PDB file of C-alpha atoms in Angstrom:
ATOM      1  CA  MET A  87     -24.741 -51.331 -64.380  1.00 80.00           C
ATOM      2  CA  LYS A  88     -24.589 -47.838 -65.839  1.00 93.00           C
ATOM      3  CA  PRO A  89     -23.372 -45.199 -63.398  1.00 98.00           C
ATOM      4  CA  PRO A  90     -24.958 -41.724 -63.352  1.00 98.00           C
ATOM      5  CA  VAL A  91     -23.323 -39.109 -65.577  1.00 98.00           C
ATOM      6  CA  ILE A  92     -23.038 -35.377 -64.972  1.00 98.00           C
ATOM      7  CA  CYS A  93     -21.865 -33.206 -67.865  1.00 98.00           C
ATOM      8  CA  ILE A  94     -19.817 -30.086 -67.269  1.00 97.00           C
ATOM      9  CA  VAL A  95     -20.839 -27.698 -70.044  1.00 97.00           C
ATOM     10  CA  GLY A  96     -20.008 -24.094 -70.902  1.00 95.00           C
ATOM     11  CA  LYS A  97     -17.744 -21.954 -73.017  1.00 92.00           C
ATOM     12  CA  SER A  98     -14.706 -21.637 -70.782  1.00 86.00           C
ATOM     13  CA  LYS A  99     -12.321 -24.544 -71.359  1.00 87.00           C
ATOM     14  CA  SER A 100     -10.070 -23.698 -68.416  1.00 85.00           C
ATOM     15  CA  MET A 101     -12.978 -23.305 -65.975  1.00 92.00           C
ATOM     16  CA  LYS A 102     -14.487 -26.642 -67.049  1.00 95.00           C
ATOM     17  CA  LEU A 103     -11.111 -28.340 -66.613  1.00 95.00           C
ATOM     18  CA  MET A 104     -10.617 -26.835 -63.156  1.00 95.00           C
ATOM     19  CA  ILE A 105     -14.114 -27.902 -62.075  1.00 96.00           C
ATOM     20  CA  MET A 106     -13.568 -31.431 -63.438  1.00 97.00           C
ATOM     21  CA  GLN A 107     -10.292 -31.734 -61.502  1.00 97.00           C
ATOM     22  CA  GLU A 108     -11.689 -30.356 -58.248  1.00 97.00           C
ATOM     23  CA  LEU A 109     -14.871 -32.448 -58.446  1.00 98.00           C
ATOM     24  CA  ILE A 110     -12.895 -35.621 -59.159  1.00 98.00           C
ATOM     25  CA  SER A 111     -10.827 -34.996 -56.008  1.00 98.00           C
ATOM     26  CA  GLU A 112     -13.907 -34.188 -53.915  1.00 97.00           C
ATOM     27  CA  LEU A 113     -15.847 -37.239 -55.121  1.00 98.00           C
ATOM     28  CA  LYS A 114     -12.818 -39.490 -54.590  1.00 98.00           C
ATOM     29  CA  ALA A 115     -12.632 -38.086 -51.035  1.00 97.00           C
ATOM     30  CA  GLN A 116     -16.235 -39.309 -50.621  1.00 96.00           C
ATOM     31  CA  GLY A 117     -14.969 -42.831 -51.311  1.00 97.00           C
ATOM     32  CA  LEU A 118     -16.534 -43.063 -54.769  1.00 98.00           C
ATOM     33  CA  ARG A 119     -15.089 -44.699 -57.886  1.00 98.00           C
ATOM     34  CA  VAL A 120     -14.975 -41.762 -60.257  1.00 98.00           C
ATOM     35  CA  GLY A 121     -14.857 -41.799 -64.047  1.00 98.00           C
ATOM     36  CA  ALA A 122     -13.846 -38.820 -66.168  1.00 98.00           C
ATOM     37  CA  LEU A 123     -14.779 -38.496 -69.827  1.00 98.00           C
ATOM     38  CA  LYS A 124     -13.893 -35.759 -72.293  1.00 97.00           C
ATOM     39  CA  TYR A 125     -15.499 -34.982 -75.607  1.00 95.00           C
ATOM     40  CA  HIS A 126     -12.900 -33.854 -78.120  1.00 93.00           C
ATOM     41  CA  LYS A 127     -14.485 -31.699 -80.815  1.00 89.00           C
ATOM     42  CA  HIS A 128     -11.702 -31.581 -83.326  1.00 84.00           C
ATOM     43  CA  GLY A 129     -11.383 -35.096 -84.752  1.00 84.00           C
ATOM     44  CA  ASP A 130      -7.989 -36.601 -84.026  1.00 89.00           C
ATOM     45  CA  PHE A 131      -6.064 -36.083 -80.799  1.00 91.00           C
ATOM     46  CA  GLU A 132      -2.741 -37.164 -79.385  1.00 88.00           C
ATOM     47  CA  ILE A 133      -2.696 -39.327 -76.294  1.00 90.00           C
ATOM     48  CA  ASP A 134       0.179 -41.780 -76.530  1.00 89.00           C
ATOM     49  CA  ILE A 135       3.858 -40.957 -76.113  1.00 90.00           C
ATOM     50  CA  GLU A 136       5.927 -40.908 -79.316  1.00 92.00           C
ATOM     51  CA  GLY A 137       8.290 -43.854 -79.559  1.00 92.00           C
ATOM     52  CA  LYS A 138       6.456 -46.158 -77.106  1.00 95.00           C
ATOM     53  CA  ASP A 139       5.593 -49.652 -78.380  1.00 96.00           C
ATOM     54  CA  THR A 140       1.858 -48.850 -78.338  1.00 96.00           C
ATOM     55  CA  TRP A 141       2.536 -45.692 -80.359  1.00 96.00           C
ATOM     56  CA  LYS A 142       4.448 -47.810 -82.888  1.00 97.00           C
ATOM     57  CA  TYR A 143       1.584 -50.341 -83.163  1.00 97.00           C
ATOM     58  CA  ALA A 144      -0.780 -47.464 -83.999  1.00 97.00           C
ATOM     59  CA  LYS A 145       1.695 -46.072 -86.535  1.00 97.00           C
ATOM     60  CA  ALA A 146       1.882 -49.530 -88.145  1.00 98.00           C
ATOM     61  CA  GLY A 147      -1.888 -49.259 -88.692  1.00 98.00           C
ATOM     62  CA  ALA A 148      -3.507 -51.182 -85.818  1.00 98.00           C
ATOM     63  CA  ASP A 149      -7.213 -50.334 -85.469  1.00 98.00           C
ATOM     64  CA  THR A 150      -7.230 -51.011 -81.743  1.00 98.00           C
ATOM     65  CA  VAL A 151      -4.185 -50.800 -79.478  1.00 98.00           C
ATOM     66  CA  ALA A 152      -4.131 -51.766 -75.809  1.00 98.00           C
ATOM     67  CA  ILE A 153      -1.567 -52.207 -73.059  1.00 97.00           C
ATOM     68  CA  SER A 154      -2.229 -54.004 -69.829  1.00 97.00           C
ATOM     69  CA  SER A 155      -0.455 -54.533 -66.540  1.00 96.00           C
ATOM     70  CA  SER A 156      -1.396 -55.427 -62.968  1.00 95.00           C
ATOM     71  CA  MET A 157      -1.817 -51.691 -62.236  1.00 95.00           C
ATOM     72  CA  LYS A 158      -3.214 -50.101 -65.363  1.00 96.00           C
ATOM     73  CA  PHE A 159      -5.031 -50.734 -68.618  1.00 97.00           C
ATOM     74  CA  ALA A 160      -5.054 -48.429 -71.625  1.00 97.00           C
ATOM     75  CA  LEU A 161      -6.876 -48.609 -74.931  1.00 97.00           C
ATOM     76  CA  ILE A 162      -6.727 -46.499 -78.090  1.00 97.00           C
ATOM     77  CA  LYS A 163      -9.240 -47.196 -80.866  1.00 97.00           C
ATOM     78  CA  LYS A 164      -9.854 -45.701 -84.265  1.00 96.00           C
ATOM     79  CA  ALA A 165     -13.422 -44.385 -84.588  1.00 94.00           C
ATOM     80  CA  SER A 166     -15.507 -43.567 -87.637  1.00 91.00           C
ATOM     81  CA  CYS A 167     -18.468 -41.668 -86.209  1.00 92.00           C
ATOM     82  CA  GLU A 168     -19.458 -39.271 -83.440  1.00 90.00           C
ATOM     83  CA  PRO A 169     -19.318 -40.963 -80.037  1.00 91.00           C
ATOM     84  CA  ASP A 170     -22.509 -41.984 -78.227  1.00 95.00           C
ATOM     85  CA  ILE A 171     -22.167 -41.151 -74.554  1.00 97.00           C
ATOM     86  CA  ASP A 172     -24.543 -43.934 -73.434  1.00 97.00           C
ATOM     87  CA  ASP A 173     -22.545 -46.568 -75.347  1.00 96.00           C
ATOM     88  CA  ILE A 174     -19.298 -45.294 -73.848  1.00 97.00           C
ATOM     89  CA  ILE A 175     -20.635 -45.226 -70.293  1.00 98.00           C
ATOM     90  CA  GLU A 176     -22.122 -48.706 -70.581  1.00 97.00           C
ATOM     91  CA  LYS A 177     -19.065 -50.260 -72.178  1.00 96.00           C
ATOM     92  CA  TYR A 178     -16.209 -48.587 -70.335  1.00 97.00           C
ATOM     93  CA  PHE A 179     -17.464 -47.066 -67.074  1.00 98.00           C
ATOM     94  CA  SER A 180     -19.664 -49.800 -65.587  1.00 97.00           C
ATOM     95  CA  ASP A 181     -17.199 -50.214 -62.690  1.00 96.00           C
ATOM     96  CA  CYS A 182     -17.520 -46.535 -61.669  1.00 98.00           C
ATOM     97  CA  ASP A 183     -19.987 -45.049 -59.181  1.00 98.00           C
ATOM     98  CA  ILE A 184     -20.247 -41.776 -61.086  1.00 98.00           C
ATOM     99  CA  VAL A 185     -18.906 -40.261 -64.302  1.00 98.00           C
ATOM    100  CA  LEU A 186     -18.100 -36.595 -64.882  1.00 98.00           C
ATOM    101  CA  ALA A 187     -18.097 -35.630 -68.550  1.00 98.00           C
ATOM    102  CA  ASP A 188     -16.457 -32.514 -69.985  1.00 97.00           C
ATOM    103  CA  GLY A 189     -18.607 -31.474 -72.907  1.00 92.00           C
ATOM    104  CA  PHE A 190     -21.251 -33.704 -74.550  1.00 95.00           C
ATOM    105  CA  THR A 191     -23.485 -30.614 -74.499  1.00 95.00           C
ATOM    106  CA  LEU A 192     -25.821 -32.211 -77.049  1.00 95.00           C
ATOM    107  CA  SER A 193     -26.521 -35.225 -74.818  1.00 96.00           C
ATOM    108  CA  ASP A 194     -29.609 -35.484 -72.599  1.00 97.00           C
ATOM    109  CA  LYS A 195     -27.555 -35.775 -69.409  1.00 98.00           C
ATOM    110  CA  PRO A 196     -27.969 -33.643 -66.277  1.00 98.00           C
ATOM    111  CA  ARG A 197     -25.399 -30.888 -66.298  1.00 98.00           C
ATOM    112  CA  ILE A 198     -23.415 -28.285 -64.457  1.00 97.00           C
ATOM    113  CA  ILE A 199     -23.365 -25.105 -66.501  1.00 96.00           C
ATOM    114  CA  VAL A 200     -20.178 -23.088 -66.234  1.00 95.00           C
ATOM    115  CA  THR A 201     -20.877 -19.509 -67.283  1.00 94.00           C
ATOM    116  CA  ASP A 202     -20.861 -15.869 -66.251  1.00 89.00           C
ATOM    117  CA  SER A 203     -23.636 -14.996 -68.677  1.00 91.00           C
ATOM    118  CA  GLU A 204     -27.367 -15.377 -68.024  1.00 90.00           C
ATOM    119  CA  GLU A 205     -27.931 -15.822 -71.762  1.00 92.00           C
ATOM    120  CA  ASP A 206     -25.642 -18.844 -71.902  1.00 92.00           C
ATOM    121  CA  ILE A 207     -27.675 -20.717 -69.314  1.00 94.00           C
ATOM    122  CA  GLU A 208     -30.530 -21.441 -71.731  1.00 91.00           C
ATOM    123  CA  VAL A 209     -28.060 -22.218 -74.544  1.00 94.00           C
ATOM    124  CA  PHE A 210     -26.344 -24.872 -72.459  1.00 96.00           C
ATOM    125  CA  LYS A 211     -29.426 -26.136 -70.631  1.00 96.00           C
ATOM    126  CA  ARG A 212     -31.028 -27.532 -73.794  1.00 95.00           C
ATOM    127  CA  GLY A 213     -34.011 -28.826 -71.834  1.00 95.00           C
ATOM    128  CA  CYS A 214     -31.872 -30.994 -69.525  1.00 97.00           C
ATOM    129  CA  GLU A 215     -31.771 -31.108 -65.736  1.00 97.00           C
ATOM    130  CA  VAL A 216     -29.376 -28.532 -64.301  1.00 97.00           C
ATOM    131  CA  VAL A 217     -27.541 -29.582 -61.142  1.00 97.00           C
ATOM    132  CA  ALA A 218     -25.870 -26.187 -60.718  1.00 96.00           C
ATOM    133  CA  VAL A 219     -24.750 -23.052 -62.498  1.00 95.00           C
ATOM    134  CA  ILE A 220     -21.183 -22.066 -61.662  1.00 94.00           C
ATOM    135  CA  ASP A 221     -19.536 -18.742 -62.443  1.00 91.00           C
ATOM    136  CA  LYS A 222     -15.901 -17.686 -62.475  1.00 81.00           C
ATOM    137  CA  ASN A 223     -15.960 -16.696 -58.809  1.00 86.00           C
ATOM    138  CA  VAL A 224     -16.439 -20.311 -57.697  1.00 90.00           C
ATOM    139  CA  GLY A 225     -14.262 -21.168 -54.712  1.00 87.00           C
ATOM    140  CA  ARG A 226     -13.057 -24.344 -53.059  1.00 85.00           C
ATOM    141  CA  LYS A 227     -15.963 -24.363 -50.577  1.00 90.00           C
ATOM    142  CA  ASP A 228     -18.441 -24.066 -53.449  1.00 93.00           C
ATOM    143  CA  ILE A 229     -16.844 -27.066 -55.174  1.00 95.00           C
ATOM    144  CA  HIS A 230     -17.077 -29.074 -51.968  1.00 96.00           C
ATOM    145  CA  ALA A 231     -20.771 -28.158 -51.645  1.00 96.00           C
ATOM    146  CA  LEU A 232     -21.278 -28.930 -55.330  1.00 97.00           C
ATOM    147  CA  ALA A 233     -19.751 -32.390 -54.887  1.00 97.00           C
ATOM    148  CA  LEU A 234     -22.165 -33.086 -52.038  1.00 97.00           C
ATOM    149  CA  ARG A 235     -25.045 -31.849 -54.191  1.00 97.00           C
ATOM    150  CA  ILE A 236     -23.971 -34.205 -56.993  1.00 98.00           C
ATOM    151  CA  VAL A 237     -23.780 -37.135 -54.586  1.00 98.00           C
ATOM    152  CA  LYS A 238     -27.312 -36.383 -53.381  1.00 97.00           C
ATOM    153  CA  PHE A 239     -28.647 -35.691 -56.892  1.00 97.00           C
ATOM    154  CA  CYS A 240     -27.339 -39.061 -58.065  1.00 97.00           C
ATOM    155  CA  GLY A 241     -28.665 -40.866 -54.986  1.00 96.00           C
ATOM    156  CA  LEU A 242     -25.197 -42.147 -54.149  1.00 96.00           C
ATOM    157  CA  LYS A 243     -25.346 -41.733 -50.359  1.00 80.00           C
TER     158      LYS A 243
ATOM    159  CA  MET B 200     -17.549 -62.156 -81.205  1.00 80.00           C
ATOM    160  CA  LYS B 201     -14.050 -62.904 -79.965  1.00 94.00           C
ATOM    161  CA  PRO B 202     -11.381 -62.580 -82.657  1.00 98.00           C
ATOM    162  CA  PRO B 203      -8.477 -65.055 -82.785  1.00 98.00           C
ATOM    163  CA  VAL B 204      -5.348 -64.056 -80.863  1.00 98.00           C
ATOM    164  CA  ILE B 205      -1.733 -64.829 -81.706  1.00 98.00           C
ATOM    165  CA  CYS B 206       0.888 -64.124 -79.040  1.00 98.00           C
ATOM    166  CA  ILE B 207       4.387 -63.031 -79.995  1.00 97.00           C
ATOM    167  CA  VAL B 208       6.639 -64.501 -77.304  1.00 97.00           C
ATOM    168  CA  GLY B 209      10.377 -64.636 -76.732  1.00 95.00           C
ATOM    169  CA  LYS B 210      13.190 -62.899 -74.902  1.00 92.00           C
ATOM    170  CA  SER B 211      14.145 -60.210 -77.401  1.00 86.00           C
ATOM    171  CA  LYS B 212      12.031 -57.098 -76.823  1.00 87.00           C
ATOM    172  CA  SER B 213      13.211 -55.336 -79.987  1.00 85.00           C
ATOM    173  CA  MET B 214      12.623 -58.384 -82.215  1.00 92.00           C
ATOM    174  CA  LYS B 215       9.106 -58.856 -80.827  1.00 95.00           C
ATOM    175  CA  LEU B 216       8.333 -55.189 -81.414  1.00 96.00           C
ATOM    176  CA  MET B 217       9.624 -55.321 -84.992  1.00 95.00           C
ATOM    177  CA  ILE B 218       7.593 -58.467 -85.730  1.00 96.00           C
ATOM    178  CA  MET B 219       4.462 -56.903 -84.202  1.00 97.00           C
ATOM    179  CA  GLN B 220       4.887 -53.792 -86.367  1.00 97.00           C
ATOM    180  CA  GLU B 221       5.579 -55.692 -89.587  1.00 97.00           C
ATOM    181  CA  LEU B 222       2.741 -58.163 -89.018  1.00 98.00           C
ATOM    182  CA  ILE B 223       0.275 -55.354 -88.257  1.00 98.00           C
ATOM    183  CA  SER B 224       1.182 -53.734 -91.599  1.00 98.00           C
ATOM    184  CA  GLU B 225       0.974 -57.035 -93.490  1.00 98.00           C
ATOM    185  CA  LEU B 226      -2.376 -58.003 -91.969  1.00 98.00           C
ATOM    186  CA  LYS B 227      -3.786 -54.522 -92.605  1.00 98.00           C
ATOM    187  CA  ALA B 228      -2.669 -54.920 -96.227  1.00 97.00           C
ATOM    188  CA  GLN B 229      -4.824 -58.079 -96.292  1.00 96.00           C
ATOM    189  CA  GLY B 230      -7.832 -55.875 -95.490  1.00 97.00           C
ATOM    190  CA  LEU B 231      -8.190 -57.099 -91.916  1.00 98.00           C
ATOM    191  CA  ARG B 232      -9.135 -55.088 -88.837  1.00 98.00           C
ATOM    192  CA  VAL B 233      -6.100 -55.637 -86.652  1.00 98.00           C
ATOM    193  CA  GLY B 234      -5.796 -55.287 -82.886  1.00 98.00           C
ATOM    194  CA  ALA B 235      -2.492 -55.005 -81.036  1.00 98.00           C
ATOM    195  CA  LEU B 236      -2.137 -55.761 -77.340  1.00 98.00           C
ATOM    196  CA  LYS B 237       0.925 -55.525 -75.113  1.00 97.00           C
ATOM    197  CA  TYR B 238       1.497 -57.068 -71.732  1.00 95.00           C
ATOM    198  CA  HIS B 239       3.470 -54.721 -69.517  1.00 93.00           C
ATOM    199  CA  LYS B 240       5.328 -56.664 -66.825  1.00 89.00           C
ATOM    200  CA  HIS B 241       6.382 -53.869 -64.538  1.00 84.00           C
ATOM    201  CA  GLY B 242       3.200 -52.530 -62.953  1.00 85.00           C
ATOM    202  CA  ASP B 243       2.600 -48.910 -63.839  1.00 89.00           C
ATOM    203  CA  PHE B 244       3.359 -47.400 -67.246  1.00 91.00           C
ATOM    204  CA  GLU B 245       3.083 -43.988 -68.850  1.00 88.00           C
ATOM    205  CA  ILE B 246       0.795 -43.558 -71.807  1.00 90.00           C
ATOM    206  CA  ASP B 247      -0.782 -40.108 -71.641  1.00 89.00           C
ATOM    207  CA  ILE B 248       0.968 -36.832 -72.403  1.00 91.00           C
ATOM    208  CA  GLU B 249       1.805 -34.661 -69.393  1.00 92.00           C
ATOM    209  CA  GLY B 250      -0.369 -31.573 -69.167  1.00 92.00           C
ATOM    210  CA  LYS B 251      -3.267 -32.862 -71.306  1.00 95.00           C
ATOM    211  CA  ASP B 252      -6.755 -32.669 -69.761  1.00 96.00           C
ATOM    212  CA  THR B 253      -6.988 -36.463 -69.559  1.00 96.00           C
ATOM    213  CA  TRP B 254      -3.605 -36.545 -67.778  1.00 96.00           C
ATOM    214  CA  LYS B 255      -4.947 -33.994 -65.295  1.00 97.00           C
ATOM    215  CA  TYR B 256      -8.109 -36.051 -64.641  1.00 97.00           C
ATOM    216  CA  ALA B 257      -5.922 -39.040 -63.807  1.00 97.00           C
ATOM    217  CA  LYS B 258      -3.716 -36.890 -61.554  1.00 97.00           C
ATOM    218  CA  ALA B 259      -6.871 -35.674 -59.758  1.00 98.00           C
ATOM    219  CA  GLY B 260      -7.577 -39.333 -58.929  1.00 98.00           C
ATOM    220  CA  ALA B 261     -10.063 -40.550 -61.553  1.00 98.00           C
ATOM    221  CA  ASP B 262     -10.275 -44.357 -61.659  1.00 98.00           C
ATOM    222  CA  THR B 263     -11.212 -44.411 -65.332  1.00 98.00           C
ATOM    223  CA  VAL B 264     -10.375 -41.682 -67.835  1.00 98.00           C
ATOM    224  CA  ALA B 265     -11.582 -41.583 -71.427  1.00 98.00           C
ATOM    225  CA  ILE B 266     -11.539 -39.165 -74.338  1.00 97.00           C
ATOM    226  CA  SER B 267     -13.698 -39.507 -77.399  1.00 97.00           C
ATOM    227  CA  SER B 268     -13.994 -37.846 -80.789  1.00 96.00           C
ATOM    228  CA  SER B 269     -15.377 -38.719 -84.212  1.00 95.00           C
ATOM    229  CA  MET B 270     -11.962 -40.192 -85.126  1.00 96.00           C
ATOM    230  CA  LYS B 271     -10.552 -41.777 -81.996  1.00 96.00           C
ATOM    231  CA  PHE B 272     -11.392 -43.166 -78.568  1.00 97.00           C
ATOM    232  CA  ALA B 273      -8.950 -43.615 -75.710  1.00 97.00           C
ATOM    233  CA  LEU B 274      -9.346 -45.126 -72.277  1.00 97.00           C
ATOM    234  CA  ILE B 275      -7.036 -45.366 -69.271  1.00 97.00           C
ATOM    235  CA  LYS B 276      -8.159 -47.437 -66.278  1.00 97.00           C
ATOM    236  CA  LYS B 277      -6.620 -48.219 -62.920  1.00 96.00           C
ATOM    237  CA  ALA B 278      -6.277 -51.985 -62.410  1.00 94.00           C
ATOM    238  CA  SER B 279      -5.826 -54.032 -59.274  1.00 91.00           C
ATOM    239  CA  CYS B 280      -4.882 -57.475 -60.569  1.00 92.00           C
ATOM    240  CA  GLU B 281      -3.060 -59.239 -63.385  1.00 90.00           C
ATOM    241  CA  PRO B 282      -4.915 -58.855 -66.689  1.00 91.00           C
ATOM    242  CA  ASP B 283      -6.889 -61.750 -68.169  1.00 95.00           C
ATOM    243  CA  ILE B 284      -6.301 -61.872 -71.903  1.00 97.00           C
ATOM    244  CA  ASP B 285      -9.683 -63.458 -72.657  1.00 97.00           C
ATOM    245  CA  ASP B 286     -11.529 -60.724 -70.744  1.00 96.00           C
ATOM    246  CA  ILE B 287      -9.566 -58.028 -72.561  1.00 97.00           C
ATOM    247  CA  ILE B 288     -10.159 -59.542 -76.002  1.00 98.00           C
ATOM    248  CA  GLU B 289     -13.870 -60.008 -75.389  1.00 97.00           C
ATOM    249  CA  LYS B 290     -14.408 -56.549 -73.954  1.00 96.00           C
ATOM    250  CA  TYR B 291     -12.174 -54.382 -76.112  1.00 97.00           C
ATOM    251  CA  PHE B 292     -11.313 -56.191 -79.357  1.00 98.00           C
ATOM    252  CA  SER B 293     -14.635 -57.636 -80.497  1.00 97.00           C
ATOM    253  CA  ASP B 294     -14.610 -55.337 -83.536  1.00 96.00           C
ATOM    254  CA  CYS B 295     -11.247 -56.700 -84.752  1.00 98.00           C
ATOM    255  CA  ASP B 296     -10.670 -59.629 -87.129  1.00 98.00           C
ATOM    256  CA  ILE B 297      -7.444 -60.649 -85.392  1.00 98.00           C
ATOM    257  CA  VAL B 298      -5.371 -59.579 -82.411  1.00 98.00           C
ATOM    258  CA  LEU B 299      -1.589 -59.774 -82.110  1.00 98.00           C
ATOM    259  CA  ALA B 300      -0.376 -59.812 -78.517  1.00 98.00           C
ATOM    260  CA  ASP B 301       3.174 -58.990 -77.409  1.00 97.00           C
ATOM    261  CA  GLY B 302       3.814 -61.168 -74.374  1.00 92.00           C
ATOM    262  CA  PHE B 303       1.096 -63.000 -72.399  1.00 95.00           C
ATOM    263  CA  THR B 304       3.451 -65.986 -72.478  1.00 95.00           C
ATOM    264  CA  LEU B 305       1.514 -67.644 -69.651  1.00 95.00           C
ATOM    265  CA  SER B 306      -1.735 -67.631 -71.644  1.00 96.00           C
ATOM    266  CA  ASP B 307      -2.989 -70.660 -73.592  1.00 97.00           C
ATOM    267  CA  LYS B 308      -2.973 -68.781 -76.924  1.00 98.00           C
ATOM    268  CA  PRO B 309      -1.287 -69.958 -80.127  1.00 98.00           C
ATOM    269  CA  ARG B 310       2.053 -68.234 -80.482  1.00 98.00           C
ATOM    270  CA  ILE B 311       4.930 -67.149 -82.619  1.00 97.00           C
ATOM    271  CA  ILE B 312       8.168 -67.848 -80.779  1.00 96.00           C
ATOM    272  CA  VAL B 313      10.938 -65.341 -81.418  1.00 95.00           C
ATOM    273  CA  THR B 314      14.271 -66.925 -80.539  1.00 94.00           C
ATOM    274  CA  ASP B 315      17.700 -67.939 -81.763  1.00 89.00           C
ATOM    275  CA  SER B 316      17.969 -70.699 -79.187  1.00 91.00           C
ATOM    276  CA  GLU B 317      16.555 -74.224 -79.514  1.00 91.00           C
ATOM    277  CA  GLU B 318      16.278 -74.426 -75.736  1.00 92.00           C
ATOM    278  CA  ASP B 319      13.999 -71.404 -75.601  1.00 92.00           C
ATOM    279  CA  ILE B 320      11.455 -73.011 -77.887  1.00 94.00           C
ATOM    280  CA  GLU B 321      10.199 -75.413 -75.220  1.00 91.00           C
ATOM    281  CA  VAL B 322      10.326 -72.673 -72.569  1.00 94.00           C
ATOM    282  CA  PHE B 323       8.082 -70.415 -74.633  1.00 96.00           C
ATOM    283  CA  LYS B 324       5.896 -73.142 -76.109  1.00 96.00           C
ATOM    284  CA  ARG B 325       4.361 -74.099 -72.752  1.00 95.00           C
ATOM    285  CA  GLY B 326       2.168 -76.729 -74.396  1.00 95.00           C
ATOM    286  CA  CYS B 327       0.482 -74.239 -76.747  1.00 97.00           C
ATOM    287  CA  GLU B 328       0.109 -74.341 -80.516  1.00 97.00           C
ATOM    288  CA  VAL B 329       3.107 -72.830 -82.295  1.00 97.00           C
ATOM    289  CA  VAL B 330       2.336 -70.961 -85.512  1.00 97.00           C
ATOM    290  CA  ALA B 331       6.000 -70.297 -86.264  1.00 96.00           C
ATOM    291  CA  VAL B 332       9.461 -69.989 -84.771  1.00 95.00           C
ATOM    292  CA  ILE B 333      11.283 -66.861 -85.937  1.00 94.00           C
ATOM    293  CA  ASP B 334      14.984 -66.119 -85.512  1.00 91.00           C
ATOM    294  CA  LYS B 335      16.963 -62.934 -85.823  1.00 81.00           C
ATOM    295  CA  ASN B 336      17.600 -63.458 -89.533  1.00 86.00           C
ATOM    296  CA  VAL B 337      13.924 -63.018 -90.367  1.00 90.00           C
ATOM    297  CA  GLY B 338      13.431 -60.852 -93.449  1.00 87.00           C
ATOM    298  CA  ARG B 339      10.583 -58.927 -94.999  1.00 85.00           C
ATOM    299  CA  LYS B 340       9.609 -61.868 -97.233  1.00 90.00           C
ATOM    300  CA  ASP B 341       9.449 -64.162 -94.212  1.00 94.00           C
ATOM    301  CA  ILE B 342       7.140 -61.716 -92.438  1.00 95.00           C
ATOM    302  CA  HIS B 343       4.889 -61.585 -95.486  1.00 96.00           C
ATOM    303  CA  ALA B 344       4.763 -65.401 -95.588  1.00 96.00           C
ATOM    304  CA  LEU B 345       4.166 -65.453 -91.830  1.00 97.00           C
ATOM    305  CA  ALA B 346       1.221 -63.075 -92.183  1.00 97.00           C
ATOM    306  CA  LEU B 347      -0.314 -65.377 -94.783  1.00 97.00           C
ATOM    307  CA  ARG B 348       0.279 -68.357 -92.479  1.00 97.00           C
ATOM    308  CA  ILE B 349      -1.485 -66.523 -89.645  1.00 98.00           C
ATOM    309  CA  VAL B 350      -4.448 -65.686 -91.885  1.00 98.00           C
ATOM    310  CA  LYS B 351      -4.745 -69.343 -92.853  1.00 97.00           C
ATOM    311  CA  PHE B 352      -4.156 -70.603 -89.305  1.00 97.00           C
ATOM    312  CA  CYS B 353      -6.965 -68.377 -88.027  1.00 97.00           C
ATOM    313  CA  GLY B 354      -9.290 -69.346 -90.873  1.00 96.00           C
ATOM    314  CA  LEU B 355      -9.661 -65.699 -91.902  1.00 96.00           C
ATOM    315  CA  LYS B 356      -9.591 -66.194 -95.683  1.00 80.00           C
TER     316      LYS B 356
END
């Protein structure tokens, strides 16, 4: 089953990160299994720790590297095209109740727009459903209320 | 489609790592899409880099964290039981031609036994097919020959 996805879109990287973190905590506090997905614009990125076995497998040329234990599973795959959010959600997040995505502005997903500028709202809306517009004065109470709005919007409770 | 899996088993961590690395390179040189999987015995492990957004999502409590770009995809998931190698291969390695696995000694997969001790061979064989037994004097030529043996064993060429 594909869980609902809410994208956090806007220009401010630090604000989006803060909202992702706070919403993850709030949604976890609601007893939900929460997924978090980030779109990375700039091609390659670092995620593994230099010198670890998995890092060495990747250096040796492995196309897919994974490590698995009773507590955690991690996967790093080479890609050759822009990611498709629906494919990712279906394949990797089917055991979550909800997924928050940082970025994926070009997707058709409902979104929270993070901006202080009226003009940006239309730019980031792109014809999609808007769950909320958040500005830089957002406080902890607003995030709590926003989490509840997301839960309701997604029909989770 | 599920690619064939060869487990690298034995007591010596550093020898297994070296053989994984060399075999990945050799199999890549054969034009194959190679997967590498590690079994981590001791519960939790570190894989992300402290301070990265994905690291912060996990810290905030996310059950599944992923990051995606046009060049790479990475996933980190909480787990609550011992991993099943067949599930992992089917779900995450279907786009590989072959997977090398470090560990998973208890699985039923064909294996390369890395040991200097005759006694260990039976311990690590566990009734499974043995592709090769490798000792500490293994050289680059042996690894090349071993890669070719694996390709043939798996019916890949």
